[in-house]
Coordinates of C-alpha atoms in Angstrom, one line a residue:
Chain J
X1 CA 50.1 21.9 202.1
X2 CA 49.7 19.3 199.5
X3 CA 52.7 21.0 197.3
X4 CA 55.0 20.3 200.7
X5 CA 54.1 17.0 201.0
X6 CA 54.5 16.2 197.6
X7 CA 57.9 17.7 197.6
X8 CA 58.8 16.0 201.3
X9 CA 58.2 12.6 199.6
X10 CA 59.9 13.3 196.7
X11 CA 63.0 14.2 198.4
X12 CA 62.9 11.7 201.3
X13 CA 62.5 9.3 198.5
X14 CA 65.6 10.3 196.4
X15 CA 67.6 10.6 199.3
X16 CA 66.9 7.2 200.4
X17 CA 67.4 6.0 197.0
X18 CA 71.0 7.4 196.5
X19 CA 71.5 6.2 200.0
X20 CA 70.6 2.8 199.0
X21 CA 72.8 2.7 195.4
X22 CA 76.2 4.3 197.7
X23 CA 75.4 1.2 199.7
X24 CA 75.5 -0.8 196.7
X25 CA 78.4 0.3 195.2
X26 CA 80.3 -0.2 198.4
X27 CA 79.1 -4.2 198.7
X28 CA 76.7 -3.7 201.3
X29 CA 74.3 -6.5 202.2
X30 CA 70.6 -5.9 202.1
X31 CA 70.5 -4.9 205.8
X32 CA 73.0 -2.3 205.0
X33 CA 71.4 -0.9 202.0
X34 CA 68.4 -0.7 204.1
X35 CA 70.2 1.3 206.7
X36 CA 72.0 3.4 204.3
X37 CA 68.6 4.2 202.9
X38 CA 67.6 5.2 206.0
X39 CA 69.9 7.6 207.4
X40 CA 70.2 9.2 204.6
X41 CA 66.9 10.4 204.5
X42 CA 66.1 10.6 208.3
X43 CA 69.4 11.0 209.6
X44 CA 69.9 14.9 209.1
X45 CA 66.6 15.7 210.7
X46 CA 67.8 12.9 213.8
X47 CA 70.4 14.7 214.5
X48 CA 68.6 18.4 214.7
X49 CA 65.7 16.8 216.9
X50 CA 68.4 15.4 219.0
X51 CA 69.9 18.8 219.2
X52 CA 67.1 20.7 220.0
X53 CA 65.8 17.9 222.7
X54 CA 62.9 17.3 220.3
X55 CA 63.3 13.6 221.5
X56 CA 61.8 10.8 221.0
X57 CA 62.8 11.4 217.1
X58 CA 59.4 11.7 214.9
X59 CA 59.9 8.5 212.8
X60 CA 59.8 6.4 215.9
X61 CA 56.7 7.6 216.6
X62 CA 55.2 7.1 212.7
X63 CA 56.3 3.9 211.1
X64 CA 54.9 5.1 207.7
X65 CA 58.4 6.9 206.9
X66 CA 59.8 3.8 207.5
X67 CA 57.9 1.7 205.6
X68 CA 58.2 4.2 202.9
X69 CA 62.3 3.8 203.4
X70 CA 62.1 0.0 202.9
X71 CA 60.0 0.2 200.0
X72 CA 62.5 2.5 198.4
X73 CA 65.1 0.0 199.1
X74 CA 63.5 -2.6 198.1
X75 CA 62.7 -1.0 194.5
X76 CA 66.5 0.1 194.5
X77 CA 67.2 -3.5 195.1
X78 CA 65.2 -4.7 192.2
X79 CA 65.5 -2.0 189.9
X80 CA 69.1 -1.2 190.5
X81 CA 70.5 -0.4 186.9
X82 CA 66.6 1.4 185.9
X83 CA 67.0 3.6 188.7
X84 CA 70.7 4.3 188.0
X85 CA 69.9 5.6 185.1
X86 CA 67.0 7.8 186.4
X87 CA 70.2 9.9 187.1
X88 CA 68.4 13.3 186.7
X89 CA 65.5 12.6 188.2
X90 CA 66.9 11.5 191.6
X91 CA 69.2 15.1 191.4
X92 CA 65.9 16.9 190.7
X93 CA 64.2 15.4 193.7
X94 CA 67.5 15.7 195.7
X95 CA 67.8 19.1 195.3
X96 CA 63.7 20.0 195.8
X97 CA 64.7 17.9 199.0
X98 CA 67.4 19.5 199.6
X99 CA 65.9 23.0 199.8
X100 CA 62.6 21.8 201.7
X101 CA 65.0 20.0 204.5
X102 CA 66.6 22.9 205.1
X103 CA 63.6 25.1 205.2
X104 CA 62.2 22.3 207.8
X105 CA 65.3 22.6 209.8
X106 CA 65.1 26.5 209.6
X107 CA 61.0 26.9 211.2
X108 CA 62.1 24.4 213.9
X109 CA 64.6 26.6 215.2
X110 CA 62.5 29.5 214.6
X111 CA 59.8 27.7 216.7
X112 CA 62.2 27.7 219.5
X113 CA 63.3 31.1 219.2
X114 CA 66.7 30.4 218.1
X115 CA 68.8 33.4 216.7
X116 CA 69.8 33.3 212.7
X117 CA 73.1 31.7 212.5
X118 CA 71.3 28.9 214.7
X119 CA 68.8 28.7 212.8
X120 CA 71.0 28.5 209.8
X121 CA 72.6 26.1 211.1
X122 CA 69.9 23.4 212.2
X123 CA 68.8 24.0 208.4
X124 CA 72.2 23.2 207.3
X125 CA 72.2 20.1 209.3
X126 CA 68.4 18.7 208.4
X127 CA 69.2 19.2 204.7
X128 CA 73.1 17.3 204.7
X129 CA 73.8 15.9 207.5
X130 CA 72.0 12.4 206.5
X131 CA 74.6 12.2 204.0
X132 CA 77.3 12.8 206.1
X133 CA 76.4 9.9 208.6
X134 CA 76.0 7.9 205.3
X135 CA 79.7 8.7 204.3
X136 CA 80.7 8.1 207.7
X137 CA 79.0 4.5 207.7
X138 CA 80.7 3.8 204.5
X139 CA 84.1 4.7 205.6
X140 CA 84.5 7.9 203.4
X141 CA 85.7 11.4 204.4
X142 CA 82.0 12.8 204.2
X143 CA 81.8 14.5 199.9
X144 CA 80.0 17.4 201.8
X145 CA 83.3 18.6 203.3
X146 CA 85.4 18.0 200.1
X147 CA 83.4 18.8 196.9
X148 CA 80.4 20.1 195.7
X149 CA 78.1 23.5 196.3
X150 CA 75.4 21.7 199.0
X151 CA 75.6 22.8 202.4
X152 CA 76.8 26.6 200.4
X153 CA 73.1 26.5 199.0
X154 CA 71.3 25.9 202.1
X155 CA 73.2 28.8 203.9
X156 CA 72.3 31.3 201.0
X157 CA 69.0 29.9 200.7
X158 CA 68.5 30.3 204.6
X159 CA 69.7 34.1 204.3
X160 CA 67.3 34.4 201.5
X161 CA 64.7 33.1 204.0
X162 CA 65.7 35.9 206.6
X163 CA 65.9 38.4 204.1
X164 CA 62.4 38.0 202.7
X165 CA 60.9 37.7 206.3
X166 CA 62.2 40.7 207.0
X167 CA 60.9 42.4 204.2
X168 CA 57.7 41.5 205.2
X169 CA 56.9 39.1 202.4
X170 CA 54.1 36.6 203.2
X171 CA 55.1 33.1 204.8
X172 CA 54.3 31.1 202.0
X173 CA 55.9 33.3 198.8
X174 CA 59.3 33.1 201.4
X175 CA 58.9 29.1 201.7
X176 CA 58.6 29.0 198.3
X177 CA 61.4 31.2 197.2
X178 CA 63.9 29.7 199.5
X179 CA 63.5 26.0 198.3
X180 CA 63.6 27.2 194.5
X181 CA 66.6 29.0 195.6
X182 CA 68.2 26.0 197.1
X183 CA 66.9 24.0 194.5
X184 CA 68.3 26.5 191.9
X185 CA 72.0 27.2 193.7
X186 CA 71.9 23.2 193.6
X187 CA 71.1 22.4 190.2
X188 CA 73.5 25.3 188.8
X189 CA 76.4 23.6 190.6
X190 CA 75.8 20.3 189.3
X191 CA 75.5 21.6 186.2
X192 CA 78.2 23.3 185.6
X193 CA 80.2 21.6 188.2
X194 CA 81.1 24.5 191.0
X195 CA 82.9 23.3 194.2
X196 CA 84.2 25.6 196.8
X197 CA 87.8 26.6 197.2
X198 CA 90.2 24.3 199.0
X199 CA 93.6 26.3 200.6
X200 CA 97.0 25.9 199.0
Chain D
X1 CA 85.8 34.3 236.4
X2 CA 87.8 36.5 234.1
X3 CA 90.6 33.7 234.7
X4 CA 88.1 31.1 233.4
X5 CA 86.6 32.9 231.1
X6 CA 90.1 33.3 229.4
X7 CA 91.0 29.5 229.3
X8 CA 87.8 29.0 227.8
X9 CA 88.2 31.2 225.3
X10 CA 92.0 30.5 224.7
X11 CA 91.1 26.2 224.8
X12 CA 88.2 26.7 222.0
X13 CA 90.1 29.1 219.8
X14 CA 93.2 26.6 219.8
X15 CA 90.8 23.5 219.5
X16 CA 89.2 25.1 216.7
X17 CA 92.6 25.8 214.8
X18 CA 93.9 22.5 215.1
X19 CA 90.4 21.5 213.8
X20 CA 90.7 23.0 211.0
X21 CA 94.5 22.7 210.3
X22 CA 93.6 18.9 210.5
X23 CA 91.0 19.7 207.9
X24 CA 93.3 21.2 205.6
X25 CA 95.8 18.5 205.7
X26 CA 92.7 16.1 204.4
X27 CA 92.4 18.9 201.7
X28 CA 88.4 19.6 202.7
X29 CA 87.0 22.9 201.1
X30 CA 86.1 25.6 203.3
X31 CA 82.7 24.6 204.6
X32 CA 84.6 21.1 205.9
X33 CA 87.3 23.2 207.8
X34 CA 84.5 25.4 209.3
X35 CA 83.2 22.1 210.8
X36 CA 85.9 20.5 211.7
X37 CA 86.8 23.8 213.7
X38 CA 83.7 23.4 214.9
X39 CA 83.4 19.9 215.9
X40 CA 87.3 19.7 217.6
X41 CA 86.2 22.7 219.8
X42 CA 82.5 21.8 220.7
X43 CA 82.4 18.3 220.2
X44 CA 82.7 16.7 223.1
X45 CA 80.3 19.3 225.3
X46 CA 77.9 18.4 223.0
X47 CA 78.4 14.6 223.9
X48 CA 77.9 15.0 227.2
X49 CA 74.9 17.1 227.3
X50 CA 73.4 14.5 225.1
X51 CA 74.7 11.9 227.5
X52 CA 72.8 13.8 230.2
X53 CA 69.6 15.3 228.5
X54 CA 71.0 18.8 228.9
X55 CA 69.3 19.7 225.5
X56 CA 69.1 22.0 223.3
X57 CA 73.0 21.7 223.6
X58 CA 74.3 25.4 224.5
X59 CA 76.1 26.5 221.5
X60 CA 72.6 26.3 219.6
X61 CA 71.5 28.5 222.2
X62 CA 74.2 31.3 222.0
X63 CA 75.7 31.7 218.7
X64 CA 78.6 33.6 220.3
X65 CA 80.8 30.5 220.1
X66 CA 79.5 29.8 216.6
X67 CA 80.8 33.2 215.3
X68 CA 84.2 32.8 217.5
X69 CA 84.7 29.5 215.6
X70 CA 83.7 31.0 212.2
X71 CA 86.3 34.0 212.8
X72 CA 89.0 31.0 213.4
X73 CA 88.6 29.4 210.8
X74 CA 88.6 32.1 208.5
X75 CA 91.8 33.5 210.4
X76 CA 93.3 30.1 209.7
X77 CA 92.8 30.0 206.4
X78 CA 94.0 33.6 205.8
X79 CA 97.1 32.9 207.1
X80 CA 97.7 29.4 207.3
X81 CA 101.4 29.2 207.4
X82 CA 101.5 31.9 209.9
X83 CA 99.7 29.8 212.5
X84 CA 101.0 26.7 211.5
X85 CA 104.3 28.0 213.1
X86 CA 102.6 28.7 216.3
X87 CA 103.1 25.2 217.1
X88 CA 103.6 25.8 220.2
X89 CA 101.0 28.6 222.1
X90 CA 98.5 26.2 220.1
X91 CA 99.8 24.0 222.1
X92 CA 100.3 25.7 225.2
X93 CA 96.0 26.6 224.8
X94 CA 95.3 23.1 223.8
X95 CA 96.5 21.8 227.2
X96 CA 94.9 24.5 229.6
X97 CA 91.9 24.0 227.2
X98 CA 92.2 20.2 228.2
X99 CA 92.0 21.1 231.7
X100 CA 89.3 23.6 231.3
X101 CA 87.2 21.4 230.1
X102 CA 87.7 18.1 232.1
X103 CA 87.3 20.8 235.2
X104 CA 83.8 21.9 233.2
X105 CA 82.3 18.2 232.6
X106 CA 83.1 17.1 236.1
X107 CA 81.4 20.0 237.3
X108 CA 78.3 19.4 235.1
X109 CA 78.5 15.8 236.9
X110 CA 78.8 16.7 239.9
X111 CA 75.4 19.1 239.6
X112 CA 73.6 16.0 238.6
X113 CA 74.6 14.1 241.7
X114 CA 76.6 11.7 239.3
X115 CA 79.2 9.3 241.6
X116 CA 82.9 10.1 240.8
X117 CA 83.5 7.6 237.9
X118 CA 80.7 9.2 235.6
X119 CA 82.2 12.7 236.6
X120 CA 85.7 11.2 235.4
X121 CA 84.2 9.8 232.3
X122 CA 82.3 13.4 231.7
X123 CA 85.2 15.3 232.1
X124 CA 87.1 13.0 229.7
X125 CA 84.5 13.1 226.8
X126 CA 84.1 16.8 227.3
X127 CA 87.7 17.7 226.9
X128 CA 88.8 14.9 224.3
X129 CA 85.9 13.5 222.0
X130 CA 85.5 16.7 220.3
X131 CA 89.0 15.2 219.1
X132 CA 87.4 11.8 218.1
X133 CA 84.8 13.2 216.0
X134 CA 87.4 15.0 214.2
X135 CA 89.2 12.0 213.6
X136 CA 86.2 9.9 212.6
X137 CA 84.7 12.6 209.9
X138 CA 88.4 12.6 208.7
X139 CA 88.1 8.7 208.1
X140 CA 91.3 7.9 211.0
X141 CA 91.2 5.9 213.7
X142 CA 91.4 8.4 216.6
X143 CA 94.4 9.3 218.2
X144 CA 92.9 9.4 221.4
X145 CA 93.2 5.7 221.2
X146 CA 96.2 5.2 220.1
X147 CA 99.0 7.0 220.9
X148 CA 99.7 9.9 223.2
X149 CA 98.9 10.8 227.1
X150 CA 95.7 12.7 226.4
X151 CA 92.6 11.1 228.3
X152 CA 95.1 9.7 231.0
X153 CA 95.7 13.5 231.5
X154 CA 92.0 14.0 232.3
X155 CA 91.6 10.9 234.7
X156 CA 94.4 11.5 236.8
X157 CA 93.7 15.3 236.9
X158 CA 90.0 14.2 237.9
X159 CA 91.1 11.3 240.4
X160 CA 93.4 14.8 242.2
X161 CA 90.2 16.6 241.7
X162 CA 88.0 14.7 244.3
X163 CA 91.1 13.8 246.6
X164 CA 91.8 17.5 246.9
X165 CA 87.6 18.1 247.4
X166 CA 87.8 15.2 250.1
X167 CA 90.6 17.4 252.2
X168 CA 88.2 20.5 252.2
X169 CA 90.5 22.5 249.9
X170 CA 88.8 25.4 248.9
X171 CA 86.7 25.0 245.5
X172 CA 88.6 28.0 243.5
X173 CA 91.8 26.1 244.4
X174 CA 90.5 22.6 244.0
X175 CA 89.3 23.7 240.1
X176 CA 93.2 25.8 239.5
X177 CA 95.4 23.3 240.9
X178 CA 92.8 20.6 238.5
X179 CA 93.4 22.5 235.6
X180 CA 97.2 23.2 236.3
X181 CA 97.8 19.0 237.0
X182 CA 95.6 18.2 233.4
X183 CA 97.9 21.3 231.4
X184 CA 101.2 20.1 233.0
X185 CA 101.0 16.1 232.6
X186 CA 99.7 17.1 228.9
X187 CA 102.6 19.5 228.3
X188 CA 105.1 16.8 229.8
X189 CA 104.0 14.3 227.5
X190 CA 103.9 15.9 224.7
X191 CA 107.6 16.9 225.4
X192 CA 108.7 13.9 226.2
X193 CA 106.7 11.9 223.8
X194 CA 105.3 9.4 226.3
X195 CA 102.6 7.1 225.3
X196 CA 100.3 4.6 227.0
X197 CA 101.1 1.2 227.0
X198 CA 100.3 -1.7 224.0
X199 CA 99.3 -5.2 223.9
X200 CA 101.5 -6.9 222.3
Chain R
X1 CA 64.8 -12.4 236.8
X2 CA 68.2 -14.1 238.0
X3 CA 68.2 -15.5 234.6
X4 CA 67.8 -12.4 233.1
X5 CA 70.7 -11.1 235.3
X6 CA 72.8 -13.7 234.4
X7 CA 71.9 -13.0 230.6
X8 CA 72.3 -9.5 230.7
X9 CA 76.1 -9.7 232.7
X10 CA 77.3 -12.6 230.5
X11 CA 75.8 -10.5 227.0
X12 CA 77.7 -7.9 228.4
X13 CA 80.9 -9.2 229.1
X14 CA 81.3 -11.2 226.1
X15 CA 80.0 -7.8 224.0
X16 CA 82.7 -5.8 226.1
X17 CA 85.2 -8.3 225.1
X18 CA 84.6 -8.6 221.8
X19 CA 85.5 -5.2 221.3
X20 CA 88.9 -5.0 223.9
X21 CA 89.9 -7.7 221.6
X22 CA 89.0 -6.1 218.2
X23 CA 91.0 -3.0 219.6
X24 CA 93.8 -4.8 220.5
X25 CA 93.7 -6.2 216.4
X26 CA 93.9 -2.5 215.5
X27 CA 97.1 -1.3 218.3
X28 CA 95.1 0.6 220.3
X29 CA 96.5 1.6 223.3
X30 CA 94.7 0.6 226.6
X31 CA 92.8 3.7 227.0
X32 CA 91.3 2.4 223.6
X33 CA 90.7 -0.5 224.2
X34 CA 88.6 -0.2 227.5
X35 CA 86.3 2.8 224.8
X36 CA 86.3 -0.2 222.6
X37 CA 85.0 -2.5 225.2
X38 CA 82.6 0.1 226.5
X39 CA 81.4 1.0 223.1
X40 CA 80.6 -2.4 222.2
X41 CA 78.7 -3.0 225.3
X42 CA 76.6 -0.1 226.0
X43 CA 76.7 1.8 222.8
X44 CA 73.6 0.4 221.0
X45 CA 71.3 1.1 224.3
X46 CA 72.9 4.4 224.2
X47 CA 71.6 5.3 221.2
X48 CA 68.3 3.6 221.7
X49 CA 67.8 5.7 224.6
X50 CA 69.3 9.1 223.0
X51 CA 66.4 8.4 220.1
X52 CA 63.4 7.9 222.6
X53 CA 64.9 10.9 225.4
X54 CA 65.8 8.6 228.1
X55 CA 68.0 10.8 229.3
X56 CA 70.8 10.8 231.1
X57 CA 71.5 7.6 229.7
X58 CA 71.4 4.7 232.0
X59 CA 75.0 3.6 232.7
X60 CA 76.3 7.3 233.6
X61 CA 73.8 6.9 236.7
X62 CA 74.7 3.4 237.4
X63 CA 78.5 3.2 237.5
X64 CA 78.7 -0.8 238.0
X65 CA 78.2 -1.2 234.7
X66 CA 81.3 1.1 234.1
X67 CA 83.5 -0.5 236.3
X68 CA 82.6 -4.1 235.2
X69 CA 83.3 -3.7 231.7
X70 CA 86.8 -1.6 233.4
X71 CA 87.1 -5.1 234.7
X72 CA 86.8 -7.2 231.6
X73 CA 88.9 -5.1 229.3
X74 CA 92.1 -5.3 232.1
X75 CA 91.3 -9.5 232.2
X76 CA 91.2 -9.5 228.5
X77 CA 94.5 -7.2 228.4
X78 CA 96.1 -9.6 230.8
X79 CA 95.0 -13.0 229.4
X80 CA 94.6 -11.4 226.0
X81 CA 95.8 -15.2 224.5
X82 CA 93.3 -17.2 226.5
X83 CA 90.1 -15.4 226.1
X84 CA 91.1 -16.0 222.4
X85 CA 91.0 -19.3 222.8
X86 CA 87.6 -18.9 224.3
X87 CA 86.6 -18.2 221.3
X88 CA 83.1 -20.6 221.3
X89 CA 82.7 -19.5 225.2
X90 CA 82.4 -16.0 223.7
X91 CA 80.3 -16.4 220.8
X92 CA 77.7 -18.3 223.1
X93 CA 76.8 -15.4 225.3
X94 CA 77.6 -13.0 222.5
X95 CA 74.4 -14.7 221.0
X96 CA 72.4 -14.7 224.2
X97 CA 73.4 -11.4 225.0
X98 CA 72.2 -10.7 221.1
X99 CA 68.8 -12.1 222.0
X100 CA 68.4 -10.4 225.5
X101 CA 69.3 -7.1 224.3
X102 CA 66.9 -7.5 221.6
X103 CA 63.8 -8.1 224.0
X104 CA 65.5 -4.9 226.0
X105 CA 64.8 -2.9 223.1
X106 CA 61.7 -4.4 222.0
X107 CA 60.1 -3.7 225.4
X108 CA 61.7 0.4 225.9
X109 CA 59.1 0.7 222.7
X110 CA 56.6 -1.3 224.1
X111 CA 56.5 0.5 227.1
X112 CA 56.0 3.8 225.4
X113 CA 53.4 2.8 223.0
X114 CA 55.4 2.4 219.7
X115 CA 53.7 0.4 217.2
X116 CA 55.4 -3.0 216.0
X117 CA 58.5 -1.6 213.7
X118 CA 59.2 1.1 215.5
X119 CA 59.6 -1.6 218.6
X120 CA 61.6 -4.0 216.2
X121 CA 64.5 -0.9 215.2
X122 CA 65.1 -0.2 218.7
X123 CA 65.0 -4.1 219.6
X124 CA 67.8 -4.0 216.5
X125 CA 69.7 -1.1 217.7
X126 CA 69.9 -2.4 220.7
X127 CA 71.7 -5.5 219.9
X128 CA 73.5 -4.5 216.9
X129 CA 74.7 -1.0 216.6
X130 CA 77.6 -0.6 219.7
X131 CA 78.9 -3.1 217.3
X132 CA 78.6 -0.2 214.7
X133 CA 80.3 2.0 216.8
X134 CA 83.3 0.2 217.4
X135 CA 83.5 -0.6 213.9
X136 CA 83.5 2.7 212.8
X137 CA 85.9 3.8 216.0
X138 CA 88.2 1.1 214.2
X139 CA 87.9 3.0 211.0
X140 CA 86.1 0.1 209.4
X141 CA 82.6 -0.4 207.4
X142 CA 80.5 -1.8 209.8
X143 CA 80.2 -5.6 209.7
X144 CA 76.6 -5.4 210.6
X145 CA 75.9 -4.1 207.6
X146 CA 78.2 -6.1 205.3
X147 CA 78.5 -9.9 206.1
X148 CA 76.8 -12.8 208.4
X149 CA 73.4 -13.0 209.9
X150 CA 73.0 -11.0 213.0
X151 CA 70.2 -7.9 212.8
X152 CA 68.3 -10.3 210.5
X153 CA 68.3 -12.8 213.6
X154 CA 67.1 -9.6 216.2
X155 CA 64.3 -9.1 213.5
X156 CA 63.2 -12.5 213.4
X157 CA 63.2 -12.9 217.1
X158 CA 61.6 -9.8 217.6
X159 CA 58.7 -11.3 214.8
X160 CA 58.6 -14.5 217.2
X161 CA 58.0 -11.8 220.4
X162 CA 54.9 -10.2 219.1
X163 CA 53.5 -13.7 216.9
X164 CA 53.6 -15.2 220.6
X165 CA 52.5 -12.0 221.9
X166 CA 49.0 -12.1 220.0
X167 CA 48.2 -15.9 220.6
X168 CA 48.3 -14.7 224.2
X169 CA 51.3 -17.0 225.4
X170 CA 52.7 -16.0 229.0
X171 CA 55.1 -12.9 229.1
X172 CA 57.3 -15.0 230.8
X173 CA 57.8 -17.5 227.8
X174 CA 57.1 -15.1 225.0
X175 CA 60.3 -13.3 226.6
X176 CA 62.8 -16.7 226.5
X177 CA 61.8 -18.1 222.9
X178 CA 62.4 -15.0 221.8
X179 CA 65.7 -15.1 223.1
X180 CA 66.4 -18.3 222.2
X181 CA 65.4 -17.8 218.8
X182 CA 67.4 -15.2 218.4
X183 CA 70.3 -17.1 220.0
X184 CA 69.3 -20.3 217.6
X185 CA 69.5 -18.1 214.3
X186 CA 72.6 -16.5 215.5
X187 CA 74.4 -19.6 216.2
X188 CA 73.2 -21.3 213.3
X189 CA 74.6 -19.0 210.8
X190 CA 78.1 -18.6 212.3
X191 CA 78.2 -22.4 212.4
X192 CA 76.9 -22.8 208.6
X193 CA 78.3 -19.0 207.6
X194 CA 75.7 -17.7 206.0
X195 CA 75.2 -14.2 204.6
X196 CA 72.5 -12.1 203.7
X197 CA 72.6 -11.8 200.0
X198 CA 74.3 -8.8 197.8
X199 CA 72.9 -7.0 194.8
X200 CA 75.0 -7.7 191.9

């Protein structure tokens, strides 16, 4: 319990932080920074609850993730060049985000008796899609559909997932090993630089 | 039934393939052209049952359509060239597609008591802003509104829609001679490279 | 109440304006520009409504709203140089309408419990974000999130609202300072152009 909501803060936080410095780079004013921050973080999981008809959306109903959100701005704001350089850090938490996004995404379609590739896909789309919208909002053809292993590692983490419950392994070891797996894939591809073929 | 079934099979497979052939002009890696195959073809249904609380959308509920869209894409990327010559039967899909689809959102209207310009504007999303969210993830200004008799094709195939319902015609030939007015202004269009108006 | 209705049709008309006439900038073609207007108009209640599951939304059961902003986008097409010209006309109920969509929002929240920022993003959204829309329709980063005082004068006002609110001032009155503060702010920092600052 507490492990997951250390790691949902974590990665709500670096999301909303690299949502914040994309906003930056682009000449956003504070507002926009602030907004950036924000769908960045919520906006993947906005999308699936709107989806699924899970409506109204969970952070209108709890203002702490939105205070959170500001506050992370805000620190961006201040602390721009620190954070900048806290480089591998934010990937760390990105990619633990990253892998328990998609695992939220995945026991929500689960809870409404979705089939795999469904369920799949609403992890797909909790984990990345925030960053799509963000993309979009800055007037860039979204870096999820051009470069980059990140969507590829919540699919294989999310078949990982199905794998292990179907062998039976308890629900917590298969939580576990499908963010590290995520979080691995991630970090590998960063690392050593892995992006998905293009055609021609 | 069988004859519906058809057009809706042959207007999502050739709105998925122009979804991803778009995506491979923008050069986006395989995962990008998978969603753009997926957006083009189930965009705009997924609009509209936003628009009108029909959630979870449908596709989420039946993978079916997911997996058909998967197979396209791979199919187009396999043999690219090959399909890039079937200019025209993607064509020739694309506009019964377009009049499948208008005929599907007005009917989703009209089952929700919506008066006859909602129905017009259901069927129009339904059929073309699968198309605009294409256009927007690939960072264009949509076609839709710009160039080419696309939506106009939905509206006036509509408007003949509920003047042909007003006579009494019977429904089976209401929906055919729908879909056959959508299909043939599109096709003429396209031939003859007609475009709405400017200002200026 | 006929001063709200006279608020809410001139907020809209000048909204569904603004966008015909940002279309036109960008050579749409008249199908886009009456999406632009309609965007502009009703796209931020749209998706305030979409996020709490007031579903269907309101203007696909109501189609006057439709066929009014129909209306403004052929005027603005036909006397495309003149509404130009009414340049200070539009900005006036563009910044009424700002305020009155703004208490619109404020009170959706209110009236389904959500505590005081939840109430102020959908007051925000509201207002601001059919303005997003079009931007982004128009291939642009959103100005909203780039230049000029606008949100930051929805989240003042909406401040103002619940300040009066807890001092127990009349609904009546707490409702048209709040509009009017809103409508101050705005006017204000067109007149003096000010910006909300940048980070670096």
């Amino acid at each position: 319990m507490e492990f997951y909501t250390f790691i949902n803060i974590g990665g709500t936080i670096a999301f909303a932080a690299s949502g914040a410095l994309a906003g930056i780079r682009k000449k956003l004013d504070v507002f926009g920074l602030a907004v950036m921050a924000f769908v960045t973080s919520v906006g993947g999981g906005t999308i699936r609850d709107i989806l699924i008809g899970h409506l109204p959306v969970k952070w209108i109903l709890d203002s702490s993730i939105v205070l959170l959100i500001a506050g992370v701005t805000l620190i961006t704001v201040l602390f721009k060049n620190r954070i900048e350089k806290l480089d591998k850090t934010l990937t760390f938490f990105d990619s633990l985000g990253l892998g328990f996004f998609t695992l939220r995404g995945i026991q929500e379609g689960i809870a409404i008796q979705l089939d795999i590739p469904s369920c799949l896909i609403l992890g797909t789309i909790t984990a990345c899609f925030g960053g799509v919208i963000r993309d979009i909002l800055l007037n860039e053809i979204p870096t999820l559909f051009r470069k980059e292993i990140y969507a590829t590692a919540c699919i294989l983490g999310g078949i990982i997932f199905f794998l292990l419950q179907k062998l039976n392994v308890s629900a917590q070891i298969v939580d576990i090993i499908t963010i590290l797996t995520i979080f691995g894939i991630r970090l590998i591809a960063v690392k050593m630089n892995i992006s998905l073929p293009k055609v021609d």
